[in-house]
Each structure stands twice: as C-alpha cells, then as structure tokens.
CSV table of C-alpha atoms and ligand atoms in Angstrom, one decimal:
chain,number,residue,atom,x,y,z
A,357,MET,CA,0.0,0.0,0.0
A,358,ALA,CA,1.3,3.5,-0.8
A,359,LYS,CA,2.5,5.8,1.9
A,360,PRO,CA,-0.2,8.4,2.9
A,361,ILE,CA,0.7,12.1,2.7
A,362,LEU,CA,-0.6,14.7,5.2
A,363,TYR,CA,-0.4,18.3,4.1
A,364,GLY,CA,-0.4,20.7,7.0
A,365,PRO,CA,1.9,22.5,9.5
A,366,GLY,CA,3.2,20.8,12.6
A,367,TYR,CA,1.7,23.6,14.7
A,368,SER,CA,-1.9,22.9,13.5
A,369,THR,CA,-4.2,21.2,16.0
A,370,TYR,CA,-6.3,19.6,13.2
A,371,ALA,CA,-3.2,18.3,11.4
A,372,ARG,CA,-1.9,17.0,14.6
A,373,SER,CA,-5.1,15.0,15.3
A,374,ALA,CA,-4.8,13.3,11.9
A,375,ARG,CA,-1.1,12.6,12.6
A,376,LEU,CA,-2.1,11.2,16.0
A,377,ALA,CA,-4.4,8.7,14.3
A,378,MET,CA,-1.6,7.6,12.0
A,379,GLU,CA,0.9,7.3,14.9
A,380,GLU,CA,-1.6,5.3,17.0
A,381,LYS,CA,-2.2,3.0,14.1
A,382,GLY,CA,1.5,2.6,13.4
A,383,VAL,CA,1.0,4.0,9.8
A,384,ASP,CA,4.1,5.3,8.1
A,385,TYR,CA,3.3,8.7,6.4
A,386,ASP,CA,4.9,11.7,5.0
A,387,LEU,CA,4.2,15.2,6.4
A,388,VAL,CA,4.3,18.0,3.8
A,389,GLU,CA,4.6,21.3,5.8
A,390,ILE,CA,2.1,23.9,4.7
A,391,ASP,CA,2.8,27.2,6.6
A,392,PHE,CA,0.0,29.8,6.6
A,393,ILE,CA,1.1,32.1,9.4
A,394,GLY,CA,2.1,35.5,8.0
A,395,GLY,CA,1.6,34.9,4.3
A,396,GLY,CA,-1.8,33.2,4.4
A,397,MET,CA,-2.6,29.8,2.8
A,398,PRO,CA,-0.3,29.0,-0.1
A,399,GLU,CA,-2.2,29.3,-3.4
A,400,GLU,CA,-1.3,25.7,-4.5
A,401,HIS,CA,-2.9,24.3,-1.3
A,402,LEU,CA,-6.4,25.5,-2.5
A,403,ALA,CA,-6.4,22.7,-5.0
A,404,ARG,CA,-6.3,20.3,-2.1
A,405,HIS,CA,-8.6,22.2,0.2
A,406,PRO,CA,-11.0,24.7,-1.6
A,407,PHE,CA,-11.9,26.2,1.8
A,408,GLY,CA,-8.3,27.1,2.5
A,409,LYS,CA,-7.7,25.1,5.6
A,410,VAL,CA,-5.3,22.4,6.8
A,411,PRO,CA,-4.9,19.5,6.8
A,412,ALA,CA,-5.4,17.7,3.5
A,413,PHE,CA,-4.6,14.1,2.9
A,414,GLU,CA,-3.6,11.9,0.0
A,415,HIS,CA,-3.5,8.1,-0.2
A,416,ASP,CA,-3.6,5.7,-3.1
A,417,GLY,CA,-5.2,8.3,-5.4
A,418,LEU,CA,-7.7,9.4,-2.8
A,419,MET,CA,-7.7,13.1,-1.9
A,420,LEU,CA,-9.5,14.0,1.4
A,421,TYR,CA,-10.0,17.1,3.6
A,422,GLU,CA,-11.9,17.5,6.8
A,423,THR,CA,-10.0,16.0,9.8
A,424,SER,CA,-12.7,13.7,11.1
A,425,ALA,CA,-13.1,12.1,7.6
A,426,ILE,CA,-9.3,11.7,7.4
A,427,MET,CA,-9.1,10.1,10.8
A,428,ARG,CA,-11.9,7.6,10.1
A,429,TYR,CA,-10.4,6.7,6.8
A,430,VAL,CA,-7.0,6.1,8.5
A,431,ASP,CA,-8.6,4.0,11.2
A,432,GLU,CA,-10.6,1.8,8.7
A,433,ALA,CA,-8.1,1.6,5.9
A,434,PHE,CA,-5.0,0.5,7.9
A,435,ASP,CA,-4.2,-2.3,10.2
A,436,GLY,CA,-3.5,-1.5,13.9
A,437,PRO,CA,-5.6,-1.0,17.0
A,438,SER,CA,-9.2,0.1,16.3
A,439,LEU,CA,-9.8,3.7,17.2
A,440,GLN,CA,-13.5,3.5,17.1
A,441,PRO,CA,-15.9,1.8,19.5
A,442,SER,CA,-17.3,-1.5,18.3
A,443,ASP,CA,-20.9,-0.7,19.5
A,444,VAL,CA,-23.4,1.6,17.9
A,445,ALA,CA,-23.9,3.8,21.0
A,446,GLY,CA,-20.2,4.2,21.5
A,447,ARG,CA,-19.7,5.3,17.9
A,448,ALA,CA,-22.5,7.8,18.2
A,449,ARG,CA,-20.9,9.2,21.4
A,450,MET,CA,-17.6,9.5,19.6
A,451,THR,CA,-19.2,11.4,16.7
A,452,GLN,CA,-21.0,13.6,19.3
A,453,VAL,CA,-17.7,14.5,21.0
A,454,ILE,CA,-15.9,15.3,17.7
A,455,SER,CA,-18.8,17.5,16.7
A,456,VAL,CA,-18.7,19.3,20.0
A,457,ILE,CA,-15.0,20.0,19.6
A,458,ASP,CA,-15.5,21.3,16.0
A,459,SER,CA,-18.5,23.4,16.7
A,460,TYR,CA,-17.9,24.8,20.2
A,461,THR,CA,-14.5,23.9,21.8
A,462,TYR,CA,-12.1,24.7,19.0
A,463,PRO,CA,-13.6,28.1,18.1
A,464,ARG,CA,-13.6,29.4,21.7
A,465,THR,CA,-10.5,27.6,22.9
A,466,ILE,CA,-8.1,28.0,19.9
A,467,SER,CA,-9.6,30.8,17.7
A,468,ASP,CA,-10.3,33.0,20.7
A,469,LEU,CA,-8.4,32.2,23.9
A,470,VAL,CA,-5.2,30.6,22.5
A,471,ILE,CA,-4.8,33.0,19.5
A,472,GLN,CA,-5.2,36.0,21.8
A,473,ARG,CA,-3.3,34.8,24.8
A,474,LEU,CA,-0.4,32.9,23.2
A,475,VAL,CA,-0.2,33.6,19.4
A,476,GLN,CA,-0.8,37.4,19.3
A,477,PRO,CA,2.1,38.1,21.8
A,478,MET,CA,4.3,35.6,19.9
A,479,LEU,CA,3.7,37.6,16.7
A,480,GLY,CA,4.5,40.8,18.5
A,481,GLY,CA,0.9,41.9,19.0
A,482,THR,CA,-1.2,42.4,22.1
A,483,ALA,CA,-4.0,40.1,23.4
A,484,ASP,CA,-7.5,41.5,23.1
A,485,GLU,CA,-8.7,40.9,26.6
A,486,SER,CA,-12.4,41.4,25.7
A,487,ILE,CA,-12.2,38.4,23.3
A,488,ILE,CA,-10.6,36.3,26.1
A,489,GLU,CA,-13.1,37.5,28.7
A,490,ALA,CA,-16.0,36.4,26.4
A,491,ALA,CA,-14.3,33.1,25.6
A,492,VAL,CA,-13.5,31.8,29.1
A,493,PRO,CA,-17.0,30.9,30.2
A,494,GLU,CA,-17.6,29.1,26.9
A,495,VAL,CA,-14.3,27.2,27.1
A,496,ASP,CA,-15.3,26.3,30.7
A,497,LYS,CA,-18.7,25.0,29.3
A,498,SER,CA,-16.8,22.6,26.9
A,499,MET,CA,-14.5,21.5,29.6
A,500,ARG,CA,-17.4,20.9,32.1
A,501,GLU,CA,-19.1,18.7,29.4
A,502,PHE,CA,-15.9,16.7,28.8
A,503,GLU,CA,-15.6,16.2,32.6
A,504,ARG,CA,-19.2,14.9,32.7
A,505,MET,CA,-18.7,12.6,29.7
A,506,LEU,CA,-15.5,11.2,31.2
A,507,GLY,CA,-17.1,10.4,34.6
A,508,ASP,CA,-15.1,7.5,36.0
A,509,HIS,CA,-13.8,6.4,32.5
A,510,GLU,CA,-10.3,6.7,31.3
A,511,TYR,CA,-11.2,8.0,27.9
A,512,LEU,CA,-13.9,10.3,26.4
A,513,VAL,CA,-15.8,7.3,25.1
A,514,GLY,CA,-15.4,4.6,27.7
A,515,SER,CA,-12.3,2.6,28.6
A,516,THR,CA,-10.6,2.6,25.2
A,517,LEU,CA,-8.7,5.3,23.3
A,518,SER,CA,-10.8,6.6,20.4
A,519,LEU,CA,-10.7,9.2,17.7
A,520,ALA,CA,-12.6,11.5,20.1
A,521,ASP,CA,-9.5,11.7,22.4
A,522,LEU,CA,-7.2,12.3,19.5
A,523,HIS,CA,-9.4,15.1,18.2
A,524,LEU,CA,-9.3,16.9,21.5
A,525,ALA,CA,-5.7,16.3,22.6
A,526,PRO,CA,-4.0,18.9,20.3
A,527,VAL,CA,-6.5,21.6,21.3
A,528,PHE,CA,-5.8,20.7,24.9
A,529,ALA,CA,-2.1,20.9,24.5
A,530,TYR,CA,-2.4,24.6,23.6
A,531,PHE,CA,-5.1,25.2,26.2
A,532,VAL,CA,-3.0,24.0,29.1
A,533,ASP,CA,-0.4,26.6,28.2
A,534,THR,CA,-2.8,29.5,28.9
A,535,PRO,CA,-3.0,30.8,32.5
A,536,GLU,CA,-6.8,30.6,32.2
A,537,SER,CA,-6.6,26.8,32.1
A,538,LYS,CA,-5.5,26.6,35.7
A,539,ALA,CA,-8.8,27.8,37.2
A,540,ILE,CA,-10.9,26.0,34.7
A,541,LEU,CA,-9.2,22.6,35.3
A,542,GLU,CA,-9.0,23.0,39.1
A,543,SER,CA,-12.5,21.7,39.5
A,544,LYS,CA,-12.2,19.0,36.9
A,545,PRO,CA,-10.2,16.0,38.3
A,546,SER,CA,-11.3,13.5,35.6
A,547,LEU,CA,-10.4,15.8,32.8
A,548,SER,CA,-7.0,16.6,34.4
A,549,ALA,CA,-6.3,12.9,34.8
A,550,TRP,CA,-7.4,12.3,31.2
A,551,TRP,CA,-4.9,15.0,30.0
A,552,GLU,CA,-2.0,13.4,32.0
A,553,ARG,CA,-2.8,10.0,30.5
A,554,ILE,CA,-3.0,11.4,26.9
A,555,ALA,CA,-0.1,13.8,27.1
A,556,SER,CA,2.3,10.9,28.1
A,557,ARG,CA,1.5,8.8,25.0
A,558,ASP,CA,4.3,8.2,22.4
A,559,SER,CA,2.1,9.6,19.7
A,560,MET,CA,1.9,12.9,21.5
A,561,THR,CA,5.7,13.1,21.9
A,562,LYS,CA,6.3,12.2,18.3
A,563,THR,CA,3.9,14.9,17.1
A,564,GLN,CA,5.0,17.7,19.5
A,565,PRO,CA,5.0,20.9,17.5
A,566,ASN,CA,8.4,22.7,17.1
A,567,LEU,CA,7.4,26.3,17.9
A,568,GLY,CA,11.0,27.5,17.6
B,101,GSH,N1,-13.1,21.7,9.4
B,101,GSH,C1,-11.7,21.6,9.2
B,101,GSH,C2,-11.1,22.7,10.1
B,101,GSH,C3,-9.6,22.8,9.9
B,101,GSH,C4,-9.0,24.1,10.4
B,101,GSH,O1,-9.7,25.0,10.9
B,101,GSH,N2,-7.7,24.2,10.4
B,101,GSH,C5,-7.0,25.4,10.8
B,101,GSH,C6,-5.6,25.1,11.5
B,101,GSH,S1,-5.8,24.1,12.9
B,101,GSH,C7,-6.7,26.2,9.6
B,101,GSH,O2,-6.6,25.7,8.5
B,101,GSH,N3,-6.6,27.5,9.8
B,101,GSH,C8,-6.2,28.4,8.7
B,101,GSH,C9,-7.1,29.5,8.5
B,101,GSH,O3,-8.2,29.5,9.1
B,101,GSH,O4,-6.8,30.4,7.7
B,101,GSH,C10,-11.2,20.2,9.5
B,101,GSH,O5,-11.9,19.5,10.2
B,101,GSH,O6,-10.1,19.8,9.0
C-alpha cells in the first residue's frame, strides 16, 4: 500500500489530530509542511482544500480534507488497533464529542483564547482581553461537558482510546499553556487525569510541534 501524505503544518491542531491517528495505528506517512502564518494559505494548497484550511490528505489516489473524515479513513483503511468503539452507541458518542469539539470547543479555545493569549504576543501583537473574557465561560462549558462525559472512565468514550480523544488532545495541548486553564481545570479531576494520560502517549511526543 502506498504511503499516505498529510499536508499541514506541525503547529496545526487539526493536522496533529490526523497525525495522532496515524501514529496510534502505526502508519508510516509523509508530512508536507504547509505554513499559513504570516503569508496566508499558499495558493497551490487550495487545489487540495478549496476552503483554504489544513490538513489535506492523500493516499492511493484518494484526496481528502476534513479531519474527522481523514481520521476515520485512517482507522478503517489500515491495520493496527481500532480507534472507534465497536458498539453503535459508542460510535454515536464518539461522533458527538468530535462535533462538540469542532462546533464549540475549537472556536472558543483556539480561535479566541489561544490565539489571543499565546499567538498574538508571539507575533509581536497584544492580546484582546475582551475576546478572552468572552471566551473563558464558553471554554469552561466545553470542559465541564468533557468532565461529565468522562465520569469514571479513562477516555472520552469509555475505557478505550478513540478518535474523540485524538481530536481533543491537540486543542488541549495549547489550552493548558494558557494561564486561564488553571482555574478551569482546578474543579475537573477526571479531565485533568485524562490529560495526563493522553499527554504521556508516544504519539503525542512524536507529534510535538516545534514552535522554535
Ligand atoms: N473543518 C476543518 C477545520 C480545519 C482548520 O480549521 N484548520 C486550521 C488550522 S488548525 C486552519 O486551517 N486555519 C487556517 C485559516 O483559518 O486560515 C477540519 O476538520 O479539518
């Protein structure tokens, strides 16, 4: 089977989720770095992703974009441990968590909090505190929901690692670097324990972004 190619920068949370799926499956892949900070999305990448986002994926003549589609393809097309629950309810829960992350968690945690608190200062700008102030209660709402979903389980969907955990992990990796995460996580022991469990996986070490 041909080696898959992932197009996306090492610093992208969505690209990292797709890479985590490949690492967890033991799939050998090539990463083609697409840098969009500063100069915007390179023109040639729009042929792979008409909406101008990363990542995009290529395998055996198949071109795909949208991270959840890429991750499911990776899980189903390659050997290795299954990353989706075997029962219908479990798969529905996994889809629910992924949709929550895409619709509510990523926009407030990354697009608002992380961009303002971590990225703006890195680029020489100043954080817009009003954006952060508005985002924090919404970030907390996502995190409360993950805490509830985890309950006494080790992973977001029961006792086995799934694509839901891999979808959230890269978002979390940036979130915990914000000072706001401390107060939010203080009251969430299951989520804090989940993060320690996930952060120590080899797949996370291998996909650690190099932020210079
Ligand atoms: N729905 C897309 C979202 C991907 C996405 O938002 N990627 C971010 C990077 S993590 C991006 O491309 N940002 C560039 C931009 O918005 O200009 C997916 O699931 O793959």
